[in-house]
Amino acid sequence: MKVDKLAMLTDFYELTMGNGYMLSGKMDQIVCFDMFFRKVPDDGGFAIMAGLDQIIRYLRDLKFEKEDIDFLRQKADFDEQFYNYLENFKFSCDVWAMPEGTPIFPNEPIFVVTGPVIQAQLIETVVLLTLNHQCLIATKANRIVRAALGRSVMEFGSRRAHGYDGAVLGARAAFIGGCIGTSCTVVEQTFGIPAMGTMAHSWVQMFDSEYEAFKTYAEVYPDSCTLLVDTYNVLKSGVPNAIKVFNEVVIPRGFRPKGIRIDSGDITYLSKESRKMLDEAGFQDCKIVASNSLDEYIIRDIIIQGAMVDTFGVGERLITSKSEPVFGGVYKLSAIKKDDVWIPKMKLSENISKTTIPGFKQVWRLFDRTTGKAISDLITHKDEVVDDSGSYTIFDPEQTWKQKTIENFTAKPLLIPIFNKGVLVYESPSLHEIQAFCKAQISTLWEEVLRFENPHSYYVDLSQKLWDCRDHLRKSMSGA
Amino acid sequence: MKVDKLAMLTDFYELTMGNGYMLSGKMDQIVCFDMFFRKVPDDGGFAIMAGLDQIIRYLRDLKFEKEDIDFLRQKADFDEQFYNYLENFKFSCDVWAMPEGTPIFPNEPIFVVTGPVIQAQLIETVVLLTLNHQCLIATKANRIVRAALGRSVMEFGSRRAHGYDGAVLGARAAFIGGCIGTSCTVVEQTFGIPAMGTMAHSWVQMFDSEYEAFKTYAEVYPDSCTLLVDTYNVLKSGVPNAIKVFNEVVIPRGFRPKGIRIDSGDITYLSKESRKMLDEAGFQDCKIVASNSLDEYIIRDIIIQGAMVDTFGVGERLITSKSEPVFGGVYKLSAIKKDDVWIPKMKLSENISKTTIPGFKQVWRLFDRTTGKAISDLITHKDEVVDDSGSYTIFDPEQTWKQKTIENFTAKPLLIPIFNKGVLVYESPSLHEIQAFCKAQISTLWEEVLRFENPHSYYVDLSQKLWDCRDHLRKSMSGA
C-alpha cells in the first residue's frame, strides 16, 4: 500500500547483476527491455492494461534509504561502489507504455524501458508484479462485467484477496474493468471508487428475529434500506419480512426501499420468486442484489435462465481471478545500443514458446476508418512510421502466406512516452476516465474477439522490417 | 505492507452495522465470532495456520486517524456519536487462535473473538483477508515442499504475486510451509528469510557470448558461482560453458562451483544429462537448481522419473496457489452473552454446507500417547474439559453411529489466548520457530492424511454436549 517504499521489493538477482554490471564496466550500457505476456487468461480474446499509475509512482519515488543500504552491506558482498551507487540512485530511463484501459494482446510489448542496464534491470520485479496483478484483475472483471449484460457488478472480494494490496489494488483494477464499486472502505478513500455495503448475516442473528433485525436496520437507514434475506429462508421468511418492514418503516418515512440481497441458494429461482413477491407488494423499483461465488460463467447462465438480478456482488472469483490466477507477463532484454545503433537481442530458449521478439519497438493499432473497428495490431521498429494514407499489407508472422491488404485505415501508436530521461512526461487520467476509455476501446473490438470461449485470434503482426530482423536473428542463433 | 494503517481496510458494511448497533443500543452486546474454513485447497488432507502475527499487529495498533474520520463524515451519514466512537476506538476484545504452523482442518474454529459486537464485527475483513491469504500459501508451499522429498524449495514468485503484500506476506507464509528461502530482497529485510538469486537471461544476453557472460559472473562471484545455463541450449552450450568457466575461473581462485540453474525445457532429461556432465568434470558437489512453472505435481513426477535436481525454485504456482487460489475462510457469529450466559447462535442458510457450529468453543487435538500421532480433533464448548486420564468415545458428528473409544491419549487445547480484554498476552515465536513447529506438528499426522490425492479425512468431532446443542438449535430453527 505504501508505494514509496518499494525499492527493496526486488528480486535479489537484480542486485547481484547490478553489482556485476558495475564491476564489469557494463552498468551504463544502454539497453531496451520489453514487458509482454504470452497468453490471455481464461483463453479470452484480449486482456486489459492496468497498473501503470502505480508503476509511475514507484519509478518517480524510487530511492534507497540508509537502512536499506545498511541491510545490504550486512547481507551481501557487493562492491563499495555499488552501495554508493544505490545510495545515490536516480532513475534516468525512458519509459513507454500503453495507457491503462487499453485492450492488450499476447506477444506485443505493453511497457518498454530504455536506459542504463543497471537501472532497467533493477525495476523488473515491481514492473512485472504490478502489471501482472492489475492486468489480471482488470481482465477478469471485464469478463464478468460483460457477462452481466448491462447489470451492475460490484467487487466484493477483499476478504479473499492475496494480502492488503491484493484487495485494494485489485479493487482498483476491477473498477478499470468495469465494476461500479467495491465493498472495501479504504478503496474509496484511496481511489474514489464507491464503497458500498449494508449488513452481514451476523446483523440478522444479533436480533431475536429476522423481522426485528430488518426493522431496526430500516429505522437506522430508511433512505437506503437494503436487506439481506437469506439468513433463514429467502422465500418463507426473508422476503416476507423485508416487505413487511418496507411497508411499516420505509414507506411511512417517505422513502422507497432500495433492495434485497441474496447470498446463498439457487440465485435464479430465488431471484425470480423474490421479484414476483416484491412486485406484487408494489416494490417494482426495489433492486435485487445477488452474491455467492459468482463469476462470468455463472452470471451468464443465470441470466439465460431468467434470473431477476439487478446487481451482482462478485468476490473471490474476481479478486483472485480464480479460474486463472496468473498473468504471465515477462520482462525481457530486446536490444542493446552500440555506437548509437540498436542491436536487437533475442532469447531462443529451450521452449519455442519462450522465444522473444527482438528490437526496440512500437505497437500500432490499425482501425478501419468506416467501422471504427480495430483490424490488427502491428509491431514495428520504434523508428518506423506506418503510413495510413494508402494501402498496407499485413501478414501472419508465423504463416507468412496469410496476407491481407488493408485500405482506408488509421494507424495509432499504442506505446506512449511516460518518462523521458527519468522525468515524468505523462499525466495519468482519473480512474473514471480510465474506466470510460477502457469501455470505449473494447467497443472497437469485433464481437468475435470478445467471445468468452474460442474467441477469434486478433491479429498481432510484425512489420516486414521487424520480421526480417527476427528471421535473421533466429537463423544466426539456432547455430549457436 | 504497512500493517499499522489497516483500520479503513474494512468492508463498508462493518461500519454500517457498527453505526446501527450503536443507534439500536446493541453496541456493547458481548458476542463470539469464529473464523473457520470449509474445504482444504487442492482437496488436501489438512491446511496450515499462518498470518496470526500480522493480525496481532493489526489489532494491537488499530486506530482511526483524523483523516479517516473526516473521510467517513463526508461519505456516510452516520451518527455523530459513531464518529466519536471511531475516533477514540480502543480494541478491548478477547482473542484465541491456533498458533501459526498448526495443521488445521475444515469446520473447526481457528480464530475466536469475544467482546462487544461493534468491535468484533469491525475486524472481520482484515482477519479474514490475512488468514485466508497466508493459510492458503503456507498450505500450498507445504504440499510443494513435501513433494520435493527433502530437496530444497525456494519461493520465486514475487513477479506474479497479487500485489506487494501478496509477494512479501506470501513469501512469509511459504517459509512457514517449509520453503528455505525467497527470491525477494525485502522479504529478508522484513522477515529474515534468506533471499537468494544470481542472474537472469538478460545477463547472458548482455555479453557477446554465453561463455563471456559466465566468465564475467564467475570473476565477480567466484565463491558463490551459480550459472543460468538455458539461454541458448543447455547441453550443447550452457553446461559446457559453465564447466569451462568453473575450471578457468572458480577453481584457480580456490573455490568450488555452487550450481547451475535450468529454467526451461524438459527438466528431467536436462538435469540428468547435466548431472552426468558435471560429475564427469569433477563437480559432483555442484548443485542443480530447476525452475519454470513447477508445482507439487510436476515435482513429484520429475523426481519419480529420476530428475537430478537439488533445489526447486517455485514461482507463480506457489505464490498464487494457482490450482486453487482461494482459501474460503469465513467469520461467523456463534454466540451471544446474555445475563452472563452464552446463548449459541447458528446460521442455517439456503446451502446446508454453509451451516455453522454454534457456541463459544475450544478445539482439542487428541494424540496417541504411544505413537505420538494425532487421532482426532474434538470441538467442545469453551468451558468443557477433556479428561485424558481414562477413555473417551468420539463419534462422527453427521453419522453418529460411527464411534470410536480411545484410551491412552493426551488432549491438547489448540486455541490459545492471544488478547485478554484488548491486551496482548501472546508472544509470537520467531519465523524459524514457527517453521520448525509446523514441521513437527505435521509429523504427528498419519501418512494417509498427508496424501495429495484422496487423503484420509481426519476426524473433526464434536463433544456430546456441543452436538446436543447444535442438534437442538437445528431442530428449533428449521421451523423458523
CSV table of N, CA, C and O in Angstrom, one decimal, chain A residues 9 11 125 128-129 132 326, chain B residues 154-163 166-168 170-171 174 181-184 313-320:
chain,number,residue,atom,x,y,z
A,9,LEU,N,11.7,-4.1,-2.8
A,9,LEU,CA,10.9,-5.2,-3.3
A,9,LEU,C,11.4,-5.6,-4.7
A,9,LEU,O,10.8,-5.2,-5.7
A,11,ASP,N,13.8,-8.7,-6.8
A,11,ASP,CA,14.5,-10.0,-6.7
A,11,ASP,C,15.9,-9.8,-6.5
A,11,ASP,O,16.5,-8.9,-7.1
A,125,THR,N,11.2,-6.4,-11.1
A,125,THR,CA,10.3,-7.2,-10.2
A,125,THR,C,9.0,-6.3,-10.0
A,125,THR,O,7.9,-6.9,-10.1
A,128,LEU,N,6.8,-6.0,-13.2
A,128,LEU,CA,6.1,-7.2,-13.5
A,128,LEU,C,5.0,-7.5,-12.5
A,128,LEU,O,3.8,-7.8,-12.8
A,129,LEU,N,5.3,-7.4,-11.2
A,129,LEU,CA,4.4,-7.6,-10.2
A,129,LEU,C,3.2,-6.7,-10.3
A,129,LEU,O,2.0,-7.2,-10.2
A,132,ASN,N,1.3,-7.4,-13.8
A,132,ASN,CA,0.7,-8.8,-13.8
A,132,ASN,C,-0.5,-8.8,-13.0
A,132,ASN,O,-1.5,-9.4,-13.3
A,326,VAL,N,-2.9,-16.4,-12.7
A,326,VAL,CA,-1.6,-15.9,-13.0
A,326,VAL,C,-1.7,-15.2,-14.4
A,326,VAL,O,-2.2,-15.7,-15.3
B,154,MET,N,12.7,-23.2,-3.0
B,154,MET,CA,12.8,-21.7,-2.9
B,154,MET,C,11.5,-21.1,-3.4
B,154,MET,O,11.0,-21.5,-4.5
B,155,GLU,N,11.1,-20.0,-2.8
B,155,GLU,CA,9.9,-19.3,-3.3
B,155,GLU,C,10.4,-18.2,-4.2
B,155,GLU,O,11.2,-17.4,-3.9
B,156,PHE,N,10.0,-18.3,-5.5
B,156,PHE,CA,10.5,-17.4,-6.6
B,156,PHE,C,9.4,-16.6,-7.2
B,156,PHE,O,9.5,-16.1,-8.3
B,157,GLY,N,8.3,-16.3,-6.5
B,157,GLY,CA,7.1,-15.8,-7.2
B,157,GLY,C,6.7,-14.3,-7.2
B,157,GLY,O,5.7,-14.0,-7.7
B,158,SER,N,7.6,-13.5,-6.6
B,158,SER,CA,7.2,-12.1,-6.4
B,158,SER,C,6.6,-11.5,-7.7
B,158,SER,O,5.5,-10.8,-7.6
B,159,ARG,N,7.1,-11.7,-8.8
B,159,ARG,CA,6.7,-11.1,-10.0
B,159,ARG,C,5.3,-11.5,-10.5
B,159,ARG,O,4.7,-10.8,-11.3
B,160,ARG,N,4.8,-12.5,-9.9
B,160,ARG,CA,3.5,-13.0,-10.3
B,160,ARG,C,2.5,-12.9,-9.2
B,160,ARG,O,1.4,-13.4,-9.2
B,161,ALA,N,2.9,-12.3,-8.1
B,161,ALA,CA,2.0,-12.2,-6.9
B,161,ALA,C,0.9,-11.2,-7.1
B,161,ALA,O,1.0,-10.4,-8.0
B,162,HIS,N,-0.1,-11.3,-6.3
B,162,HIS,CA,-1.2,-10.3,-6.4
B,162,HIS,C,-0.9,-9.1,-5.5
B,162,HIS,O,-1.4,-9.0,-4.4
B,163,GLY,N,-0.1,-8.2,-6.0
B,163,GLY,CA,0.2,-7.0,-5.2
B,163,GLY,C,1.4,-7.2,-4.3
B,163,GLY,O,1.9,-8.3,-4.2
B,166,GLY,N,1.0,-9.4,-1.4
B,166,GLY,CA,0.9,-10.8,-1.9
B,166,GLY,C,2.2,-11.4,-2.0
B,166,GLY,O,2.4,-12.6,-1.7
B,167,ALA,N,3.2,-10.6,-2.5
B,167,ALA,CA,4.6,-11.1,-2.6
B,167,ALA,C,5.2,-11.3,-1.3
B,167,ALA,O,5.8,-12.4,-1.0
B,168,VAL,N,5.2,-10.3,-0.5
B,168,VAL,CA,6.0,-10.3,0.8
B,168,VAL,C,5.4,-11.2,1.8
B,168,VAL,O,6.1,-12.0,2.4
B,170,GLY,N,3.2,-13.4,1.3
B,170,GLY,CA,3.1,-14.8,0.6
B,170,GLY,C,4.4,-15.5,0.9
B,170,GLY,O,4.5,-16.7,1.2
B,171,ALA,N,5.6,-14.8,0.7
B,171,ALA,CA,6.9,-15.4,1.0
B,171,ALA,C,7.0,-15.8,2.4
B,171,ALA,O,7.6,-16.9,2.7
B,174,ALA,N,5.0,-19.0,2.8
B,174,ALA,CA,5.7,-20.1,2.1
B,174,ALA,C,6.9,-20.6,3.0
B,174,ALA,O,7.1,-21.8,3.0
B,181,GLY,N,13.8,-20.4,1.4
B,181,GLY,CA,14.2,-19.0,1.1
B,181,GLY,C,13.3,-18.4,0.0
B,181,GLY,O,12.3,-19.0,-0.3
B,182,THR,N,13.7,-17.2,-0.4
B,182,THR,CA,12.9,-16.5,-1.4
B,182,THR,C,13.8,-15.8,-2.4
B,182,THR,O,15.0,-15.6,-2.1
B,183,SER,N,13.2,-15.4,-3.5
B,183,SER,CA,13.9,-14.5,-4.4
B,183,SER,C,13.9,-13.1,-4.0
B,183,SER,O,14.7,-12.3,-4.5
B,184,CYS,N,13.1,-12.7,-3.1
B,184,CYS,CA,12.7,-11.2,-2.9
B,184,CYS,C,13.5,-10.6,-1.8
B,184,CYS,O,13.4,-11.0,-0.6
B,313,GLY,N,13.1,-24.0,-7.6
B,313,GLY,CA,12.6,-22.6,-7.5
B,313,GLY,C,11.2,-22.6,-8.0
B,313,GLY,O,10.9,-22.9,-9.2
B,314,VAL,N,10.2,-22.3,-7.1
B,314,VAL,CA,8.8,-22.4,-7.5
B,314,VAL,C,8.2,-21.0,-7.4
B,314,VAL,O,8.3,-20.3,-6.4
B,315,GLY,N,7.6,-20.5,-8.5
B,315,GLY,CA,7.1,-19.2,-8.6
B,315,GLY,C,5.6,-19.1,-8.6
B,315,GLY,O,5.0,-19.2,-7.5
B,316,GLU,N,5.1,-18.8,-9.8
B,316,GLU,CA,3.6,-18.4,-9.9
B,316,GLU,C,2.7,-19.4,-9.2
B,316,GLU,O,1.7,-19.1,-8.7
B,317,ARG,N,3.0,-20.7,-9.4
B,317,ARG,CA,2.0,-21.7,-8.9
B,317,ARG,C,2.0,-21.8,-7.4
B,317,ARG,O,1.1,-22.4,-6.8
B,318,LEU,N,3.1,-21.3,-6.8
B,318,LEU,CA,3.1,-21.3,-5.3
B,318,LEU,C,2.5,-19.9,-4.8
B,318,LEU,O,1.6,-19.9,-4.0
B,319,ILE,N,3.0,-18.8,-5.3
B,319,ILE,CA,2.7,-17.5,-4.7
B,319,ILE,C,1.2,-17.2,-5.0
B,319,ILE,O,0.6,-16.3,-4.3
B,320,THR,N,0.6,-17.8,-6.0
B,320,THR,CA,-0.9,-17.6,-6.2
B,320,THR,C,-1.7,-18.8,-5.8
B,320,THR,O,-2.9,-18.8,-5.9
